[in-house]
Coordinates of C-alpha atoms in Angstrom, one line a residue:
Chain A
M7 CA 5.5 24.9 -11.2
T8 CA 1.6 25.8 -11.3
E9 CA 1.1 24.6 -15.0
A10 CA 0.6 21.1 -15.8
P11 CA 3.3 19.8 -18.3
S12 CA 2.9 17.7 -20.9
H13 CA 3.4 14.4 -19.9
C14 CA 2.7 12.7 -16.2
L15 CA 4.3 9.6 -14.5
R16 CA 2.4 6.8 -12.9
G17 CA 4.6 4.4 -10.6
I18 CA 3.6 0.8 -11.5
R19 CA 3.4 -1.2 -8.3
K20 CA 2.5 -5.0 -9.1
K21 CA 4.3 -7.0 -11.8
D22 CA 0.5 -8.2 -13.2
F23 CA 0.0 -4.7 -14.4
L24 CA 2.6 -5.5 -17.1
V25 CA 1.4 -7.6 -19.9
E26 CA 3.6 -10.3 -22.2
G27 CA 7.1 -8.1 -21.2
A28 CA 5.5 -4.9 -20.9
S29 CA 4.3 -5.0 -24.5
A30 CA 1.3 -3.6 -22.8
L31 CA 0.0 -1.9 -19.5
H32 CA -3.1 -3.7 -17.7
S33 CA -5.8 -1.2 -16.9
G34 CA -5.0 -1.9 -13.4
A35 CA -2.3 0.4 -13.6
F36 CA -4.5 3.3 -14.0
E37 CA -7.0 2.4 -11.4
P38 CA -8.0 5.3 -8.8
D39 CA -8.1 4.5 -5.6
P40 CA -11.9 4.4 -4.0
R41 CA -10.8 5.5 -0.6
T42 CA -9.5 8.9 -2.0
A43 CA -13.0 10.1 -3.0
E44 CA -14.5 10.1 0.9
H45 CA -11.8 12.8 1.4
R46 CA -12.8 15.1 -1.2
T47 CA -15.3 17.8 -1.7
D48 CA -15.9 16.9 -5.4
G49 CA -16.0 13.4 -4.5
A50 CA -13.7 12.5 -7.2
A51 CA -11.1 9.4 -6.8
E52 CA -7.6 10.0 -7.1
T53 CA -4.9 8.0 -9.6
S54 CA -2.1 9.2 -7.8
I55 CA 0.9 10.6 -10.7
N56 CA 3.9 12.6 -10.6
W57 CA 4.2 15.8 -13.4
E58 CA 6.9 15.4 -15.6
D59 CA 8.3 18.7 -14.9
D60 CA 11.9 18.3 -15.6
A61 CA 13.7 15.0 -17.2
L62 CA 14.9 14.2 -13.4
V63 CA 11.3 13.5 -12.3
V64 CA 11.5 10.1 -14.0
R65 CA 14.3 9.3 -12.5
M66 CA 12.9 10.4 -9.1
T67 CA 9.8 8.5 -9.6
L68 CA 11.8 5.2 -10.3
R69 CA 13.6 5.3 -7.2
N70 CA 10.1 5.2 -5.2
Q71 CA 10.4 1.7 -4.7
Q72 CA 7.1 1.3 -3.2
L73 CA 4.9 3.3 -6.0
A74 CA 7.2 2.3 -8.9
A75 CA 8.6 -1.0 -8.4
H76 CA 7.6 -2.3 -11.6
G77 CA 8.6 0.6 -13.6
V78 CA 6.6 3.4 -14.6
A79 CA 3.7 4.6 -17.3
R80 CA 4.5 7.8 -19.2
L81 CA 1.1 9.5 -20.2
P82 CA 0.3 12.4 -22.1
R83 CA -1.7 15.1 -20.3
T84 CA -3.9 15.3 -23.5
V85 CA -5.1 12.0 -23.2
I86 CA -6.7 12.5 -20.0
E87 CA -8.4 15.4 -21.7
A88 CA -9.3 13.7 -24.9
A89 CA -11.2 10.9 -23.1
N90 CA -14.2 13.2 -22.2
H91 CA -14.5 14.0 -25.7
L92 CA -15.1 10.2 -26.9
P93 CA -18.1 9.6 -29.0
N94 CA -20.0 7.4 -26.5
L95 CA -18.6 9.6 -23.2
A96 CA -18.9 13.0 -24.6
R97 CA -22.9 12.1 -25.0
L98 CA -22.6 10.5 -21.3
S99 CA -20.9 14.2 -19.9
A100 CA -23.8 16.2 -22.0
R101 CA -26.8 14.5 -19.4
S102 CA -24.6 14.8 -16.1
S103 CA -24.0 17.5 -14.1
E104 CA -20.3 16.9 -14.3
P105 CA -19.1 17.7 -17.8
R106 CA -15.8 15.9 -17.2
L107 CA -15.4 11.9 -16.3
L108 CA -11.9 12.6 -16.2
F109 CA -9.2 15.4 -15.1
H110 CA -6.3 16.3 -13.6
E111 CA -4.6 18.5 -10.9
R112 CA -1.3 19.3 -9.8
A113 CA -1.5 18.5 -5.6
P114 CA 2.5 18.9 -4.6
L115 CA 3.4 17.3 -1.5
P116 CA 5.4 18.6 1.2
D117 CA 8.4 16.2 0.2
N118 CA 7.0 16.1 -3.3
P119 CA 6.4 19.3 -5.6
H120 CA 5.8 17.2 -8.5
H121 CA 3.0 15.3 -7.3
G122 CA -1.0 15.5 -8.6
N123 CA -3.5 13.5 -9.5
I124 CA -5.5 12.0 -12.4
L125 CA -9.1 12.3 -11.5
F126 CA -12.3 10.1 -12.0
A127 CA -15.3 12.2 -11.5
R128 CA -17.9 11.3 -8.6
E129 CA -19.8 8.2 -8.8
L130 CA -19.0 6.9 -12.0
P131 CA -20.4 3.3 -12.9
K132 CA -17.6 1.2 -12.0
P133 CA -17.5 -0.6 -15.8
L134 CA -17.1 2.9 -17.0
M135 CA -14.1 3.9 -14.8
R136 CA -12.5 0.7 -15.8
L137 CA -13.1 1.4 -19.5
L138 CA -11.3 5.2 -18.3
A139 CA -8.4 3.4 -17.2
G140 CA -7.8 1.3 -20.1
Y141 CA -8.2 4.0 -22.5
L142 CA -5.2 5.9 -20.0
A143 CA -3.2 2.4 -20.0
M144 CA -3.6 2.0 -23.9
H145 CA -2.0 5.4 -24.6
A146 CA 0.9 5.0 -22.3
E147 CA 4.4 4.3 -22.6
Y148 CA 6.1 2.1 -20.6
I149 CA 9.3 2.9 -19.0
S150 CA 11.2 0.0 -17.2
P151 CA 13.1 0.4 -13.9
Chain B
M13 CA -22.1 -16.5 -14.9
L14 CA -19.1 -18.2 -13.7
N15 CA -20.0 -21.4 -16.5
D16 CA -20.6 -18.9 -19.2
L17 CA -17.3 -17.6 -18.6
E18 CA -15.7 -20.9 -18.7
Q19 CA -17.4 -21.7 -22.0
V20 CA -16.2 -18.8 -23.4
L21 CA -12.6 -19.0 -22.1
Y22 CA -12.5 -22.4 -23.5
R23 CA -13.7 -21.6 -27.2
M24 CA -11.3 -18.7 -26.8
N25 CA -8.7 -21.0 -26.1
A26 CA -10.0 -23.6 -29.0
V27 CA -9.2 -21.1 -31.6
G28 CA -5.9 -19.7 -30.5
L29 CA -6.8 -16.0 -29.7
P30 CA -4.1 -14.2 -27.3
S31 CA -4.1 -15.2 -23.8
L32 CA -5.8 -12.8 -21.1
H33 CA -4.6 -11.2 -18.6
A34 CA -6.1 -10.8 -15.2
A35 CA -4.8 -8.8 -12.1
E36 CA -6.5 -7.9 -8.3
L37 CA -7.9 -4.5 -8.1
A38 CA -7.5 -2.1 -5.0
D39 CA -11.0 -2.8 -4.3
G40 CA -10.7 -6.7 -4.6
S41 CA -12.2 -6.8 -7.7
L42 CA -10.3 -8.9 -10.3
L43 CA -10.1 -7.7 -14.0
I44 CA -9.7 -9.9 -16.8
E45 CA -8.5 -8.3 -19.9
W46 CA -8.0 -9.1 -23.9
L47 CA -5.3 -6.7 -25.3
A48 CA -4.6 -5.6 -28.7
P49 CA -2.7 -2.4 -29.9
D50 CA -6.0 -0.5 -30.8
R51 CA -8.3 -2.4 -29.2
R52 CA -9.2 -3.9 -25.5
V53 CA -12.2 -6.2 -23.6
G54 CA -12.4 -6.2 -19.9
L55 CA -14.7 -8.2 -17.8
T56 CA -14.9 -7.3 -13.8
L57 CA -15.7 -9.8 -11.1
D58 CA -16.4 -7.5 -7.9
P59 CA -16.5 -8.7 -4.6
Q60 CA -20.2 -7.0 -4.9
P61 CA -21.5 -9.0 -7.9
A62 CA -24.1 -6.5 -8.8
Q63 CA -21.1 -4.2 -9.4
S64 CA -19.4 -6.6 -11.7
G65 CA -19.2 -5.7 -15.3
W66 CA -17.4 -5.1 -18.8
Y67 CA -16.3 -2.8 -21.2
L68 CA -15.4 -2.9 -25.0
L69 CA -12.7 0.1 -26.0
A70 CA -11.4 0.3 -29.9
E71 CA -10.1 3.2 -31.5
G72 CA -9.8 4.3 -35.4
A73 CA -12.2 3.1 -38.0
E74 CA -14.0 0.6 -35.5
S75 CA -14.1 3.2 -32.5
C76 CA -16.0 2.3 -29.7
Q77 CA -16.9 2.7 -26.0
E78 CA -19.2 0.1 -24.7
W79 CA -19.8 -1.0 -20.9
G80 CA -22.4 -2.3 -18.7
Y81 CA -22.9 -4.3 -15.4
L82 CA -22.9 -7.9 -16.4
D83 CA -26.9 -8.6 -16.6
T84 CA -26.3 -6.8 -19.7
L85 CA -23.2 -8.5 -21.3
D86 CA -23.9 -9.8 -24.4
W87 CA -20.9 -12.9 -24.7
N88 CA -21.4 -12.9 -28.5
K89 CA -20.6 -9.3 -28.9
L90 CA -17.6 -9.4 -26.4
I91 CA -16.3 -12.6 -28.5
A92 CA -16.6 -10.7 -31.8
H93 CA -14.9 -7.8 -31.0
I94 CA -11.8 -9.9 -29.5
L95 CA -12.0 -11.5 -32.7
T96 CA -12.1 -8.7 -34.6
G97 CA -8.8 -7.5 -32.7
A98 CA -7.1 -10.7 -33.5
H99 CA -7.5 -10.4 -37.1
T100 CA -6.5 -7.2 -37.4
D101 CA -3.0 -7.5 -35.4

C-alpha cells in the first residue's frame, strides 16, 4: 500500500465544521495542525487523513470517536493536486522555492496502515492557508457517522 | 475593524443574504465564512491581530483565488463577491 488511492478521508472533530445540516463543510475541517510543522524537516503543516485503500477504511475511520465524532469528509486526491494549478496559486508557486503549496503523503502508524497527511507548504501566509483549506472543503463529500 | 465588521454584517442581514458560519480553529483563530456551492468568503480573526486576514474563492466562469491580511481588505469587494454568490444559487 505505497501508492496513494483515489480518495482520502478526514475525520470531522467539531460540530461547528458542519454547515446547515452538513450541506457544506466549514474550511476548519481541513485546517492543518500548526504544531506538526515543528517536527518535520520540510516544515510543512499536516492535516491528518486516512487513505481509502479499501471500502473498510470508511467504517474504520468513523469508529474513531475522537477524530471523527461528527462524520468524515471524503476528498478526491486529484483535488489536492489540482489546488497547485489554480491560476493565482500557480503563479505564486512559480515564484517560490517550494513548487507545491499543497501535497500529500502516506504516513502509516503502528496501528493504522492507512494513515497519511495533506501537507501545507512551509510558512504559507495564514490567509492563503485558509483559502487552500476552503478549496479542499468545497470539494469534499460528507459522510455522516 | 470590528466596527466595520459589525456594519457589514448588519447590511448583509438587512438584505437577507445567507447566514455566516463561524468556527474556532486549532491556533485559536475565529474563521467566519459565507458559503455557496461554487464560492466562499472567509474572514479570520487571529489571536495575533497582524495575522488576521481574508480570502475569496470561486470556481467556474468567475474563477477567483484571492487572499490578504486585514489591512488589504476591501469590504465592498468582499460584499460584492458574496452578493454574486447569493444571486447565482
